[in-house]
Coordinates of C-alpha atoms and ligand atoms in Angstrom, one line a residue:
X60 CA -37.3 2.3 -13.9
X61 CA -37.0 -1.4 -14.1
X62 CA -37.7 -2.5 -17.7
X63 CA -35.4 -2.4 -20.7
X64 CA -36.9 0.6 -22.4
X65 CA -34.5 3.3 -23.3
X66 CA -34.5 6.5 -21.3
X67 CA -35.8 9.8 -22.4
X68 CA -34.9 13.0 -20.5
X69 CA -36.0 16.6 -21.0
X70 CA -37.1 19.7 -19.2
X71 CA -38.0 23.4 -19.4
X72 CA -37.1 26.5 -17.5
X73 CA -39.6 27.4 -14.9
X74 CA -40.1 31.0 -16.0
X75 CA -43.1 32.8 -17.5
X76 CA -45.9 30.9 -19.3
X77 CA -45.0 28.4 -22.0
X78 CA -45.3 29.4 -25.6
X79 CA -46.5 27.6 -28.6
X80 CA -42.8 27.3 -29.5
X81 CA -42.1 25.3 -26.3
X82 CA -45.1 23.2 -27.0
X83 CA -44.4 22.3 -30.7
X84 CA -40.7 22.2 -30.3
X85 CA -40.7 20.0 -27.2
X86 CA -43.7 19.2 -25.1
X87 CA -45.9 17.8 -27.9
X88 CA -43.0 15.5 -28.9
X89 CA -42.5 14.4 -25.3
X90 CA -46.1 13.2 -25.4
X91 CA -45.6 11.4 -28.7
X92 CA -42.4 9.6 -27.6
X93 CA -43.8 8.9 -24.2
X94 CA -44.9 5.3 -24.6
X95 CA -41.8 4.1 -26.3
X96 CA -39.4 5.3 -23.6
X97 CA -38.9 5.4 -19.8
X98 CA -39.3 9.2 -19.3
X99 CA -38.0 11.8 -16.9
X100 CA -39.1 15.4 -17.2
X101 CA -37.7 18.1 -15.0
X102 CA -39.1 21.5 -13.9
X103 CA -35.7 23.2 -14.4
X104 CA -35.9 25.8 -11.7
X105 CA -32.2 25.9 -10.9
X106 CA -31.6 27.0 -14.5
X107 CA -34.1 29.8 -14.1
X108 CA -32.0 31.4 -11.4
X109 CA -29.5 32.6 -14.0
X110 CA -32.0 35.5 -14.5
X111 CA -33.4 37.4 -11.5
X112 CA -36.7 36.0 -10.4
X113 CA -39.4 37.4 -8.1
X114 CA -39.6 34.6 -5.5
X115 CA -43.4 34.3 -5.2
X116 CA -44.0 34.5 -9.0
X117 CA -41.2 32.0 -9.6
X118 CA -42.7 29.4 -7.2
X119 CA -46.1 29.8 -9.0
X120 CA -44.5 29.5 -12.4
X121 CA -42.7 26.3 -11.4
X122 CA -46.0 24.7 -10.2
X123 CA -47.8 25.9 -13.3
X124 CA -45.1 24.3 -15.4
X125 CA -45.5 21.0 -13.6
X126 CA -49.3 21.2 -14.2
X127 CA -48.8 22.0 -17.9
X128 CA -46.6 18.9 -18.4
X129 CA -49.4 16.8 -16.9
X130 CA -52.1 18.6 -18.7
X131 CA -50.4 18.1 -22.0
X132 CA -50.8 14.3 -21.5
X133 CA -47.8 13.2 -19.4
X134 CA -49.1 10.9 -16.7
X135 CA -47.1 11.6 -13.5
X136 CA -47.7 8.0 -12.3
X137 CA -46.0 6.6 -15.3
X138 CA -43.4 9.3 -15.9
X139 CA -41.0 10.8 -13.4
X140 CA -42.0 14.5 -13.4
X141 CA -40.0 16.3 -10.7
X142 CA -38.4 19.5 -9.6
X143 CA -34.7 19.9 -10.5
X144 CA -33.9 21.7 -7.3
X145 CA -35.4 18.9 -5.2
X146 CA -32.6 16.5 -6.4
X147 CA -29.3 17.7 -5.0
X148 CA -27.3 15.5 -7.5
X149 CA -27.8 18.1 -10.3
X150 CA -25.7 20.7 -8.5
X151 CA -23.2 18.1 -7.3
X152 CA -22.6 16.5 -10.6
X153 CA -22.5 19.9 -12.3
X154 CA -19.6 20.9 -10.1
X155 CA -17.7 17.8 -11.0
X156 CA -18.4 18.2 -14.7
X157 CA -17.4 21.8 -14.7
X158 CA -13.9 20.5 -13.9
X159 CA -14.1 18.6 -17.1
X160 CA -15.3 21.5 -19.3
X161 CA -13.1 24.0 -20.9
X162 CA -13.7 27.7 -20.9
X163 CA -13.0 27.7 -24.6
X164 CA -16.1 25.4 -25.1
X165 CA -18.3 27.6 -22.9
X166 CA -17.1 30.7 -24.8
X167 CA -18.6 29.3 -28.0
X168 CA -22.1 28.9 -26.6
X169 CA -24.4 31.2 -28.6
X170 CA -27.1 31.2 -26.0
X171 CA -24.7 32.6 -23.5
X172 CA -23.8 35.4 -25.9
X173 CA -27.4 36.1 -26.6
X174 CA -28.4 36.1 -22.9
X175 CA -25.4 38.1 -21.9
X176 CA -26.4 40.8 -24.4
X177 CA -30.0 40.8 -23.2
X178 CA -29.0 40.9 -19.5
X179 CA -25.9 43.1 -19.7
X180 CA -26.4 44.2 -16.1
X181 CA -26.3 40.7 -14.7
X182 CA -23.8 38.5 -16.6
X183 CA -23.3 36.1 -13.8
X184 CA -21.2 32.9 -13.6
X185 CA -24.3 30.8 -13.6
X186 CA -25.3 32.1 -17.1
X187 CA -21.8 31.1 -18.2
X188 CA -21.8 27.6 -16.7
X189 CA -25.4 26.9 -17.6
X190 CA -24.5 24.3 -20.2
X191 CA -22.6 22.3 -17.6
X192 CA -25.7 22.1 -15.4
X193 CA -27.7 21.0 -18.4
X194 CA -25.1 18.3 -19.1
X195 CA -25.4 17.2 -15.5
X196 CA -29.2 17.0 -15.8
X197 CA -29.0 14.7 -18.7
X198 CA -26.0 12.6 -17.7
X199 CA -27.2 12.1 -14.2
X200 CA -30.0 9.8 -15.4
X201 CA -28.0 8.1 -18.2
X202 CA -30.4 9.4 -20.8
X203 CA -30.5 7.9 -24.3
X204 CA -32.7 10.5 -26.0
X205 CA -33.2 14.2 -25.3
X206 CA -36.1 15.8 -27.2
X207 CA -35.6 19.6 -27.6
X208 CA -36.1 22.4 -30.0
X209 CA -33.3 23.5 -32.4
X210 CA -32.0 26.2 -30.0
X211 CA -30.8 23.5 -27.6
X212 CA -28.7 21.6 -30.2
X213 CA -25.4 23.2 -29.1
X214 CA -26.1 22.4 -25.5
X215 CA -26.6 18.8 -26.5
X216 CA -23.3 18.8 -28.4
X217 CA -21.4 20.0 -25.4
X218 CA -23.1 17.5 -23.2
X219 CA -21.9 14.7 -25.5
X220 CA -18.4 16.1 -25.6
X221 CA -18.2 16.3 -21.8
X222 CA -19.6 12.8 -21.4
X223 CA -17.1 11.4 -24.0
X224 CA -14.2 13.2 -22.3
X225 CA -15.2 11.8 -18.9
X226 CA -15.7 8.3 -20.3
X227 CA -12.3 8.4 -22.1
X228 CA -10.6 8.9 -18.8
X229 CA -12.7 6.7 -16.4
X230 CA -14.4 4.1 -18.6
X231 CA -18.0 3.8 -19.6
X232 CA -19.6 5.9 -16.9
X233 CA -22.1 7.9 -18.9
X234 CA -24.5 7.0 -21.7
X235 CA -23.9 9.3 -24.6
X236 CA -27.3 11.0 -25.3
X237 CA -28.8 11.6 -28.7
X238 CA -30.7 14.8 -29.4
X239 CA -34.2 14.5 -30.8
X240 CA -35.1 17.6 -32.8
X241 CA -38.3 17.5 -34.7
X242 CA -38.4 18.3 -38.5
X243 CA -41.4 20.6 -38.2
X244 CA -41.7 22.7 -35.1
X245 CA -38.0 22.7 -34.1
X246 CA -37.9 26.5 -34.4
X247 CA -41.2 28.3 -34.2
X248 CA -40.8 32.0 -35.0
X249 CA -42.3 35.2 -33.7
X250 CA -45.6 36.1 -35.2
X251 CA -44.5 39.7 -35.5
X252 CA -40.9 39.3 -36.6
X253 CA -40.7 35.9 -38.3
X254 CA -36.9 36.1 -38.5
X255 CA -36.8 35.9 -34.7
X256 CA -37.5 32.8 -32.5
X257 CA -40.8 32.9 -30.6
X258 CA -39.7 33.6 -27.1
X259 CA -41.4 33.8 -23.7
X260 CA -39.7 37.1 -23.0
X261 CA -40.8 38.9 -26.1
X262 CA -42.2 42.3 -25.1
X263 CA -44.7 42.4 -27.9
X264 CA -47.6 40.3 -26.7
X265 CA -48.8 39.7 -30.3
X266 CA -45.5 38.0 -31.2
X267 CA -46.1 35.0 -28.9
X268 CA -48.9 32.5 -28.4
X269 CA -49.0 31.5 -24.8
X270 CA -50.3 28.1 -24.0
X271 CA -52.9 29.6 -21.7
X272 CA -54.2 32.3 -24.1
X273 CA -57.9 32.0 -24.6
X274 CA -59.4 31.1 -28.0
X275 CA -60.2 34.6 -29.1
X276 CA -56.8 35.9 -28.2
X277 CA -55.1 33.0 -30.1
X278 CA -57.2 33.7 -33.2
X279 CA -56.7 37.5 -33.0
X280 CA -52.9 37.0 -32.7
X281 CA -52.8 34.8 -35.8
X282 CA -55.0 37.2 -37.7
X283 CA -52.4 39.9 -36.9
X284 CA -49.4 37.7 -37.8
X285 CA -46.9 39.4 -40.1
X286 CA -46.7 37.8 -43.5
X287 CA -45.7 39.3 -46.9
X288 CA -47.2 41.2 -49.8
X289 CA -47.7 38.1 -51.9
X290 CA -51.1 36.2 -51.6
X291 CA -50.0 32.6 -52.2
X292 CA -49.8 30.1 -49.3
X293 CA -46.4 28.6 -50.2
X294 CA -43.4 27.4 -48.2
X295 CA -40.4 29.4 -49.2
X296 CA -37.3 30.9 -47.6
X297 CA -38.3 34.4 -48.8
X298 CA -41.7 34.0 -47.1
X299 CA -40.7 33.4 -43.4
X300 CA -44.0 34.5 -42.0
X301 CA -46.1 32.2 -44.1
X302 CA -43.6 29.4 -43.8
X303 CA -43.8 29.7 -40.0
X304 CA -47.6 29.6 -40.1
X305 CA -47.4 26.5 -42.3
X306 CA -45.0 24.8 -39.8
X307 CA -47.4 25.5 -37.0
X308 CA -50.4 24.3 -39.0
X309 CA -48.5 21.2 -40.1
X310 CA -47.6 20.4 -36.5
X311 CA -51.1 20.6 -35.2
X312 CA -52.9 19.0 -38.1
X313 CA -50.3 16.5 -39.3
X314 CA -50.7 17.8 -42.9
X315 CA -47.7 18.1 -45.2
X316 CA -46.7 21.4 -46.9
X317 CA -48.0 20.1 -50.2
X318 CA -51.4 19.3 -48.7
X319 CA -51.5 22.7 -47.0
X320 CA -50.6 24.5 -50.3
X321 CA -53.4 22.6 -52.0
X322 CA -55.9 23.3 -49.3
X323 CA -55.4 27.0 -49.5
X324 CA -54.8 27.3 -53.3
X325 CA -56.9 30.3 -54.6
X326 CA -57.7 31.4 -51.1
X327 CA -56.1 34.5 -49.4
X328 CA -53.9 34.8 -46.4
X329 CA -57.0 35.8 -44.3
X330 CA -58.6 32.4 -44.6
X331 CA -55.3 30.7 -43.9
X332 CA -54.5 32.7 -40.8
X333 CA -58.0 32.0 -39.5
X334 CA -57.6 28.3 -40.1
X335 CA -54.2 28.2 -38.3
X336 CA -55.7 30.1 -35.3
X337 CA -58.7 27.8 -35.0
X338 CA -56.5 24.7 -35.3
X339 CA -54.2 25.9 -32.6
X340 CA -57.1 26.9 -30.3
X341 CA -58.7 23.5 -30.8
X342 CA -55.4 21.8 -30.0
X343 CA -54.9 23.7 -26.8
X344 CA -58.5 23.6 -25.5
X345 CA -58.3 20.2 -23.8
X346 CA -54.9 21.0 -22.3
X347 CA -56.2 24.3 -20.9
X348 CA -59.2 22.6 -19.3
X349 CA -57.1 19.8 -17.7
X350 CA -54.7 22.5 -16.5
X351 CA -57.4 24.3 -14.6
X352 CA -58.5 21.1 -13.0
X353 CA -55.0 20.2 -11.9
X354 CA -54.2 23.6 -10.5
X355 CA -57.4 23.2 -8.3
X356 CA -56.3 19.8 -7.0
X357 CA -53.5 20.7 -4.6
X358 CA -53.4 17.3 -2.9
X359 CA -53.0 15.4 -6.1
X360 CA -50.2 17.6 -7.5
X361 CA -48.4 17.6 -4.2
X362 CA -48.5 13.8 -4.0
X363 CA -47.2 13.4 -7.5
X364 CA -44.4 15.9 -6.9
X365 CA -43.3 14.1 -3.7
X366 CA -43.4 10.6 -5.2
X367 CA -41.4 11.6 -8.3
X368 CA -38.9 13.7 -6.4
X369 CA -38.0 10.6 -4.4
X370 CA -37.8 8.5 -7.6
X371 CA -35.5 11.0 -9.3
X372 CA -33.3 11.4 -6.2
X373 CA -32.9 7.6 -6.1
X374 CA -31.9 7.4 -9.8
X375 CA -29.6 10.4 -9.6
X376 CA -27.8 9.1 -6.6
X377 CA -26.9 5.9 -8.4
X378 CA -24.9 7.8 -11.1
X379 CA -23.6 10.4 -8.7
X380 CA -22.1 7.7 -6.3
X381 CA -20.5 6.0 -9.3
X382 CA -19.0 9.3 -10.6
X383 CA -17.7 10.3 -7.1
X384 CA -16.0 6.9 -6.8
X385 CA -14.4 7.1 -10.3
X386 CA -12.9 10.5 -9.7
X387 CA -11.5 9.3 -6.3
X388 CA -13.6 11.2 -3.8
X389 CA -13.6 9.4 -0.5
X390 CA -16.7 7.3 0.1
X391 CA -18.9 8.2 3.0
X392 CA -18.7 5.9 6.1
X393 CA -22.2 4.4 6.5
Ligands
TYM1437 P1 -36.3 26.4 -22.6 O1 -37.0 26.4 -21.2 O2 -35.8 27.7 -23.1 O3 -37.3 25.8 -23.6 C1 -38.0 24.5 -23.4 C2 -38.0 23.7 -24.7 O4 -38.7 24.5 -25.7 C3 -38.0 24.6 -26.9 N1 -38.3 25.8 -27.5 C4 -38.7 26.0 -28.8 N2 -38.9 25.1 -29.8 C5 -39.3 25.5 -31.0 N3 -39.5 26.8 -31.2 C6 -39.3 27.8 -30.3 N4 -39.5 29.1 -30.6 C7 -38.9 27.4 -29.0 N5 -38.6 28.0 -27.9 C8 -38.2 27.1 -27.0 C9 -36.5 24.5 -26.4 O5 -35.7 24.1 -27.4 C10 -36.6 23.5 -25.3 O6 -36.6 22.1 -25.8 N6 -31.9 24.7 -21.4 C11 -33.2 24.3 -21.6 C12 -33.9 23.6 -20.4 C13 -33.1 22.4 -19.9 C14 -33.0 21.1 -20.5 C15 -32.2 20.4 -19.6 C16 -33.6 20.6 -21.6 C17 -32.3 22.4 -18.8 N7 -31.8 21.2 -18.6 C18 -31.9 19.0 -19.9 C19 -33.3 19.2 -21.9 C20 -32.5 18.5 -21.1 C21 -34.0 25.5 -21.9 O7 -33.7 26.6 -21.6 O8 -35.2 25.3 -22.5

């Protein structure tokens, strides 16, 4: 990471299969912003531990996530794509930052409240301090920009607050990161309950498009998408189903809402849903093909993981040593 490009950092939890929401809200934008920035992308496996995982499935999911990043178009020789748990600095910085985070701040996190309600039998401390680990991820690499979906906005705000608090005590230690939340695609909604975010963990399979769904499945799910009793393709608050489909179509075709409304003027919802399904299937086809190739090439993926883990570890250590020194921890004798 030697040039003067600004630094972009992001990541996803290593659970389940990515959804179209993950793709349009984040991954697709990572690829678009990729050339302009020096980029690091984490497979956020430590974050996934806040929910119980089946170890063997979890390992497979993490590797699959790594391959999906690459299949989407992120070159692991140009971008540092690595496993969070392979860089010890995340957990170490997280501890230090937790001593600079107030419980009042964590109490306000809506994602904690949602997840606690969903996993009432396992409201563990990790779920509560999750935003501190996320702040550590970002601040460890001195990130300038963090592209995420709208649901991560609050976590970015607390990251900035923690960094500013730390800097106000110890001087300019951390870069204050800016969120990058796309206009269209920041919040892709469920195809079955368009008032609800599209989520990996939805029990209704028709609600979610998975990145590895085949073409027929994708088209079938869009055909079944819940809309309204009107027939006009128009973007409006009172038409959340159609507006969501328009957002999706706009993200994959680059067309504006005006253009989409014109394209489907006089046509019914059936035509529109089919067009969205086909456009999404076309968009995902090359990614799926590349994914299969990558998953079959064990040696290549292993080599990329090893190389990038080392790169990330090196960068993380630079910040970590600085922070340890600032707070007055005794330096190691070398
Ligand atoms: P995660 O794994 O839940 O989601 C990964 C990314 O996908 C976005 N996203 C969506 N965007 C639009 N519509 C949706 N329906 C949708 N669902 C998910 C999320 O906003 C996110 O950008 N805490 C993070 C992972 C993380 C992280 C980080 C991100 C850990 N450390 C540091 C950035 C920087 C999370 O749980 O994302």
